[in-house]
């Protein structure tokens, strides 16, 4: 069971300049498929859980699934709580055993975000867990106006936030958004370089679904060690189910549809792991 710290996965990737796929799972099937993809490619991977799905499944059930499924995994893996503004849920997940959390206080002022993030980091450290921080929220792709990259905090503010809070990884807005981009997004890659140089910590790239291979390799080379993928998993999971039922009308045998969905999610995860350069990078 090589469940390791998120920081140990990211620091190594950051040093060697490859990207680790941080994939949001939605249930047991997708969790198992992502772990199986990482195992097959001998890649480290971060399994992400959004508050919505943690609450839907239950903190204890989700964590029990994780423990059982990682018992025989031989590549480095970590469990991460994605975009969580809820301090209570953060505390519950940390106490249960999550390896890291993204404290999402992007709706609060930077000062208040910083004040609370210092507390979250202190709490996480009690459990040997790590923290991702953000000070600029991410839009959904359908809300994009094209000038996202301009509405960001100054480098000075980012450096002060990172240094004061002690977060292990930082998620900047660079023109990225969650969902399905209508066209290739215009990304401020220089901002990643500036932040990496000024803070010395890895950057988390959000809104990975729909970025081009060139964008991924450029941003990973600049220090985006954590590359978030969520929408692509939802599409693979749901579309494969839909396709199965279309191709097999009247076949109501759940294991058959599960098989098709598992294959599609594994394929999607393997595609991204290979694209980010983390295949073969497992060290345990
Ligand atoms: P996508 O849904 O665009 O892949 O973004 C994932 C993400 O950043 C999760 O935090």
Tab-separated table of C-alpha atoms and ligand atoms in Angstrom:
chain	number	residue	atom	x	y	z
A	1	UNK	CA	0.000	0.000	0.000
A	2	UNK	CA	2.321	2.805	-1.087
A	3	UNK	CA	0.024	5.610	-0.095
A	4	UNK	CA	2.495	8.440	0.281
A	5	UNK	CA	2.245	12.143	0.958
A	6	UNK	CA	1.033	14.382	-1.836
A	7	UNK	CA	4.102	16.533	-1.247
A	8	UNK	CA	6.486	13.623	-1.829
A	9	UNK	CA	4.786	12.926	-5.170
A	10	UNK	CA	4.789	16.565	-6.215
A	11	UNK	CA	8.258	17.566	-5.049
A	12	UNK	CA	9.833	14.778	-7.079
A	13	UNK	CA	7.770	15.642	-10.172
A	14	UNK	CA	8.614	19.327	-9.715
A	15	UNK	CA	12.351	18.571	-9.475
A	16	UNK	CA	12.335	16.302	-12.505
A	17	UNK	CA	9.796	18.435	-14.392
A	18	UNK	CA	7.101	15.934	-15.200
A	19	UNK	CA	3.416	16.288	-14.400
A	20	UNK	CA	1.398	14.087	-12.078
A	21	UNK	CA	-2.196	13.473	-13.113
A	22	UNK	CA	-4.535	14.566	-10.316
A	23	UNK	CA	-7.810	13.007	-11.382
A	24	UNK	CA	-11.202	13.648	-9.777
A	25	UNK	CA	-13.100	10.425	-9.188
A	26	UNK	CA	-16.840	10.208	-8.615
A	27	UNK	CA	-17.393	6.745	-7.124
A	28	UNK	CA	-15.833	3.340	-6.437
A	29	UNK	CA	-15.639	2.312	-10.096
A	30	UNK	CA	-13.765	5.438	-11.179
A	31	UNK	CA	-11.450	5.342	-8.150
A	32	UNK	CA	-10.470	1.772	-8.946
A	33	UNK	CA	-10.032	2.519	-12.673
A	34	UNK	CA	-7.701	5.478	-12.027
A	35	UNK	CA	-5.591	3.412	-9.617
A	36	UNK	CA	-5.467	0.555	-12.151
A	37	UNK	CA	-4.295	2.941	-14.892
A	38	UNK	CA	-1.495	4.265	-12.662
A	39	UNK	CA	-0.483	0.723	-11.710
A	40	UNK	CA	-0.403	-0.394	-15.343
A	41	UNK	CA	1.815	2.533	-16.372
A	42	UNK	CA	3.954	2.466	-13.197
A	43	UNK	CA	3.035	6.093	-12.581
A	44	UNK	CA	2.475	8.104	-9.412
A	45	UNK	CA	-1.050	9.494	-9.289
A	46	UNK	CA	-3.173	11.771	-7.118
A	47	UNK	CA	-6.781	10.705	-6.680
A	48	UNK	CA	-8.950	13.763	-6.113
A	49	UNK	CA	-12.354	13.910	-4.470
A	50	UNK	CA	-14.634	16.924	-4.712
A	51	UNK	CA	-16.695	17.864	-1.622
A	52	UNK	CA	-19.856	17.024	-3.580
A	53	UNK	CA	-18.822	13.422	-4.134
A	54	UNK	CA	-17.336	13.017	-0.662
A	55	UNK	CA	-20.653	14.100	0.863
A	56	UNK	CA	-22.615	11.914	-1.544
A	57	UNK	CA	-20.584	8.839	-0.633
A	58	UNK	CA	-19.814	9.718	2.986
A	59	UNK	CA	-16.365	10.586	4.356
A	60	UNK	CA	-15.953	7.228	6.074
A	61	UNK	CA	-17.181	5.125	3.136
A	62	UNK	CA	-15.006	7.051	0.667
A	63	UNK	CA	-11.973	6.565	2.873
A	64	UNK	CA	-12.736	2.877	3.466
A	65	UNK	CA	-12.901	2.427	-0.323
A	66	UNK	CA	-9.539	4.151	-0.667
A	67	UNK	CA	-7.918	1.954	1.988
A	68	UNK	CA	-9.230	-1.269	0.499
A	69	UNK	CA	-8.382	-0.305	-3.073
A	70	UNK	CA	-4.845	0.833	-2.286
A	71	UNK	CA	-3.971	-2.236	-0.210
A	72	UNK	CA	-2.290	-3.915	-3.164
A	73	UNK	CA	-1.283	-0.867	-5.199
A	74	UNK	CA	2.470	-0.732	-5.741
A	75	UNK	CA	2.884	2.771	-7.214
A	76	UNK	CA	2.911	6.005	-5.157
A	77	UNK	CA	-0.617	7.325	-4.723
A	78	UNK	CA	-2.228	10.037	-2.600
A	79	UNK	CA	-5.792	11.049	-1.771
A	80	UNK	CA	-6.642	14.740	-2.149
A	81	UNK	CA	-9.717	16.806	-1.267
A	82	UNK	CA	-10.322	19.227	-4.139
A	83	UNK	CA	-11.725	22.809	-3.829
A	84	UNK	CA	-13.156	22.751	-0.347
A	85	UNK	CA	-14.399	25.969	1.239
A	86	UNK	CA	-15.939	24.037	4.157
A	87	UNK	CA	-13.575	23.982	7.156
A	88	UNK	CA	-15.625	21.275	8.872
A	89	UNK	CA	-15.328	18.910	5.917
A	90	UNK	CA	-11.608	19.676	5.669
A	91	UNK	CA	-11.210	18.728	9.340
A	92	UNK	CA	-13.189	15.511	8.856
A	93	UNK	CA	-11.173	14.430	5.818
A	94	UNK	CA	-7.841	15.254	7.475
A	95	UNK	CA	-8.817	13.328	10.602
A	96	UNK	CA	-9.949	10.389	8.458
A	97	UNK	CA	-6.623	10.202	6.592
A	98	UNK	CA	-6.768	12.229	3.355
A	99	UNK	CA	-3.198	13.101	2.285
A	100	UNK	CA	-3.938	16.677	1.230
A	101	UNK	CA	-6.638	19.304	0.863
A	102	UNK	CA	-7.234	22.348	-1.310
A	103	UNK	CA	-8.612	25.008	0.994
A	104	UNK	CA	-10.742	27.064	-1.397
A	105	UNK	CA	-11.304	30.428	0.243
A	106	UNK	CA	-11.133	32.232	-3.066
A	107	UNK	CA	-14.474	33.922	-2.332
A	108	UNK	CA	-13.002	35.528	0.797
A	109	UNK	CA	-10.592	38.462	0.860
A	110	UNK	CA	-6.953	37.491	0.429
A	111	UNK	CA	-6.261	38.546	4.044
A	112	UNK	CA	-9.034	36.348	5.463
A	113	UNK	CA	-8.086	33.502	3.110
A	114	UNK	CA	-4.498	33.789	4.390
A	115	UNK	CA	-5.564	33.882	8.037
A	116	UNK	CA	-7.689	30.743	7.696
A	117	UNK	CA	-5.216	28.971	5.433
A	118	UNK	CA	-2.536	29.306	8.141
A	119	UNK	CA	-4.934	27.422	10.461
A	120	UNK	CA	-5.644	24.760	7.826
A	121	UNK	CA	-1.909	24.202	7.270
A	122	UNK	CA	-1.339	23.847	11.037
A	123	UNK	CA	-4.225	21.368	11.267
A	124	UNK	CA	-2.987	19.371	8.256
A	125	UNK	CA	0.517	19.115	9.700
A	126	UNK	CA	-0.867	17.333	12.785
A	127	UNK	CA	-1.808	14.493	10.448
A	128	UNK	CA	1.272	14.708	8.213
A	129	UNK	CA	-0.953	16.045	5.435
A	130	UNK	CA	-0.303	18.736	2.841
A	131	UNK	CA	-2.204	21.781	1.653
A	132	UNK	CA	-2.870	23.392	-1.709
A	133	UNK	CA	-3.797	27.075	-1.674
A	134	UNK	CA	-5.559	29.443	-4.047
A	135	UNK	CA	-6.488	33.100	-3.906
A	136	UNK	CA	-8.229	33.520	-7.248
A	137	UNK	CA	-11.288	31.404	-7.964
A	138	UNK	CA	-11.663	29.444	-11.175
A	139	UNK	CA	-14.647	30.035	-13.413
A	140	UNK	CA	-16.596	27.392	-15.255
A	141	UNK	CA	-15.694	27.399	-18.949
A	142	UNK	CA	-19.221	28.539	-19.886
A	143	UNK	CA	-18.704	31.712	-17.796
A	144	UNK	CA	-15.439	32.685	-19.519
A	145	UNK	CA	-15.203	36.121	-21.080
A	146	UNK	CA	-11.695	35.797	-22.498
A	147	UNK	CA	-9.956	38.231	-20.168
A	148	UNK	CA	-9.575	35.818	-17.214
A	149	UNK	CA	-5.779	35.955	-17.239
A	150	UNK	CA	-5.905	39.722	-16.538
A	151	UNK	CA	-7.957	39.512	-13.326
A	152	UNK	CA	-5.347	38.100	-11.026
A	153	UNK	CA	-3.524	39.081	-7.857
A	154	UNK	CA	-0.036	40.573	-8.054
A	155	UNK	CA	3.041	38.379	-7.817
A	156	UNK	CA	3.848	40.125	-4.541
A	157	UNK	CA	0.470	39.060	-3.110
A	158	UNK	CA	0.992	35.463	-4.274
A	159	UNK	CA	4.481	35.310	-2.727
A	160	UNK	CA	3.221	36.763	0.547
A	161	UNK	CA	0.343	34.229	0.617
A	162	UNK	CA	2.613	31.261	-0.092
A	163	UNK	CA	5.320	32.306	2.381
A	164	UNK	CA	2.898	33.281	5.175
A	165	UNK	CA	0.729	30.175	4.937
A	166	UNK	CA	3.388	27.572	4.147
A	167	UNK	CA	1.172	25.863	1.537
A	168	UNK	CA	2.873	23.026	-0.344
A	169	UNK	CA	1.425	23.752	-3.770
A	170	UNK	CA	-0.262	26.832	-5.231
A	171	UNK	CA	-3.082	27.016	-7.787
A	172	UNK	CA	-2.947	30.261	-9.797
A	173	UNK	CA	-5.487	31.504	-12.310
A	174	UNK	CA	-3.760	31.744	-15.690
A	175	UNK	CA	-6.792	31.938	-17.981
A	176	UNK	CA	-7.854	28.363	-17.158
A	177	UNK	CA	-11.350	27.243	-16.165
A	178	UNK	CA	-13.237	24.103	-15.169
A	179	UNK	CA	-15.316	22.301	-17.781
A	180	UNK	CA	-15.129	21.996	-21.544
A	181	UNK	CA	-13.384	24.884	-23.334
A	182	UNK	CA	-15.174	26.140	-26.445
A	183	UNK	CA	-11.797	26.968	-27.994
A	184	UNK	CA	-8.213	26.405	-26.848
A	185	UNK	CA	-7.779	28.695	-23.816
A	186	UNK	CA	-5.319	31.563	-23.874
A	187	UNK	CA	-3.034	30.823	-20.930
A	188	UNK	CA	-0.562	33.106	-19.191
A	189	UNK	CA	2.276	30.593	-18.948
A	190	UNK	CA	4.795	33.256	-17.951
A	191	UNK	CA	2.832	33.687	-14.717
A	192	UNK	CA	3.653	30.069	-13.819
A	193	UNK	CA	7.373	30.726	-14.352
A	194	UNK	CA	7.213	33.925	-12.292
A	195	UNK	CA	5.397	32.199	-9.412
A	196	UNK	CA	7.688	29.165	-9.449
A	197	UNK	CA	10.798	31.353	-9.457
A	198	UNK	CA	9.509	33.596	-6.685
A	199	UNK	CA	8.089	30.905	-4.375
A	200	UNK	CA	10.081	27.751	-5.179
A	201	UNK	CA	6.992	25.536	-4.787
A	202	UNK	CA	5.114	23.465	-7.394
A	203	UNK	CA	2.109	24.880	-9.170
A	204	UNK	CA	-1.217	23.067	-9.607
A	205	UNK	CA	-2.684	23.401	-13.083
A	206	UNK	CA	-6.483	23.492	-12.892
A	207	UNK	CA	-8.933	23.054	-15.742
A	208	UNK	CA	-6.794	20.486	-17.532
A	209	UNK	CA	-9.561	19.007	-19.681
A	210	UNK	CA	-9.222	20.337	-23.221
A	211	UNK	CA	-5.749	21.879	-23.008
A	212	UNK	CA	-3.448	20.924	-25.872
A	213	UNK	CA	-0.440	18.565	-25.532
A	214	UNK	CA	1.814	21.571	-26.253
A	215	UNK	CA	0.212	23.598	-23.457
A	216	UNK	CA	0.660	20.710	-21.027
A	217	UNK	CA	4.324	20.169	-21.850
A	218	UNK	CA	5.122	23.876	-21.736
A	219	UNK	CA	3.356	24.403	-18.386
A	220	UNK	CA	4.816	21.239	-16.856
A	221	UNK	CA	8.321	22.347	-17.905
A	222	UNK	CA	7.645	25.653	-16.120
A	223	UNK	CA	6.697	23.898	-12.856
A	224	UNK	CA	3.096	22.688	-13.038
A	225	UNK	CA	3.789	19.403	-11.257
A	226	UNK	CA	0.128	18.732	-10.457
A	227	UNK	CA	-2.224	18.610	-13.420
A	228	UNK	CA	-5.938	18.449	-12.572
A	229	UNK	CA	-8.341	16.493	-14.719
A	230	UNK	CA	-12.009	16.190	-13.817
A	231	UNK	CA	-14.347	16.824	-16.753
A	232	UNK	CA	-12.548	14.282	-18.956
A	233	UNK	CA	-13.309	11.560	-16.412
A	234	UNK	CA	-16.975	12.519	-16.213
A	235	UNK	CA	-17.221	12.463	-20.014
A	236	UNK	CA	-15.456	9.090	-20.291
A	237	UNK	CA	-17.581	7.581	-17.522
A	238	UNK	CA	-20.954	8.835	-18.715
A	239	UNK	CA	-20.439	8.672	-22.480
A	240	UNK	CA	-19.236	5.067	-22.310
A	241	UNK	CA	-22.369	4.161	-20.337
A	242	UNK	CA	-24.556	5.927	-22.871
A	243	UNK	CA	-22.740	4.292	-25.796
A	244	UNK	CA	-23.072	0.879	-24.199
A	245	UNK	CA	-26.820	1.214	-23.776
A	246	UNK	CA	-27.157	2.543	-27.333
A	247	UNK	CA	-25.198	-0.391	-28.717
A	248	UNK	CA	-26.894	-2.969	-26.454
A	249	UNK	CA	-30.521	-1.882	-26.207
A	250	UNK	CA	-32.431	-3.813	-23.601
A	251	UNK	CA	-29.302	-5.264	-21.966
A	252	UNK	CA	-29.839	-4.488	-18.306
A	253	UNK	CA	-26.915	-6.378	-16.814
A	254	UNK	CA	-25.002	-3.841	-14.666
A	255	UNK	CA	-21.581	-5.591	-14.707
A	256	UNK	CA	-21.518	-5.270	-18.512
A	257	UNK	CA	-21.959	-1.512	-18.453
A	258	UNK	CA	-19.476	-1.232	-15.556
A	259	UNK	CA	-16.898	-3.076	-17.657
A	260	UNK	CA	-17.297	-0.600	-20.520
A	261	UNK	CA	-17.090	2.369	-18.141
A	262	UNK	CA	-14.001	1.043	-16.373
A	263	UNK	CA	-12.234	0.539	-19.708
A	264	UNK	CA	-13.107	4.078	-20.847
A	265	UNK	CA	-11.947	5.695	-17.594
A	266	UNK	CA	-8.708	3.685	-17.604
A	267	UNK	CA	-8.044	4.729	-21.190
A	268	UNK	CA	-8.645	8.403	-20.355
A	269	UNK	CA	-6.381	8.229	-17.287
A	270	UNK	CA	-3.595	6.434	-19.164
A	271	UNK	CA	-3.777	8.970	-21.980
A	272	UNK	CA	-3.208	11.857	-19.553
A	273	UNK	CA	-0.534	10.089	-17.512
A	274	UNK	CA	1.424	9.471	-20.719
A	275	UNK	CA	0.872	13.021	-21.927
A	276	UNK	CA	2.180	14.464	-18.651
A	277	UNK	CA	5.356	12.351	-18.704
A	278	UNK	CA	4.741	10.452	-15.472
A	279	UNK	CA	4.529	6.934	-16.947
A	280	UNK	CA	7.353	4.840	-15.508
A	281	UNK	CA	8.097	7.383	-12.757
A	282	UNK	CA	6.889	5.246	-9.836
A	283	UNK	CA	9.691	4.868	-7.324
A	284	UNK	CA	8.232	2.524	-4.726
B	1	LIG	P1	-11.456	20.107	-15.541
B	1	LIG	O1	-12.807	19.711	-15.043
B	1	LIG	O2	-11.520	21.213	-16.508
B	1	LIG	O3	-10.650	18.957	-16.010
B	1	LIG	O4	-10.669	20.729	-14.282
B	1	LIG	C1	-10.298	19.916	-13.234
B	1	LIG	C2	-9.881	20.686	-12.045
B	1	LIG	O5	-9.171	21.658	-12.131
B	1	LIG	C3	-10.342	20.196	-10.736
B	1	LIG	O6	-9.993	21.035	-9.696
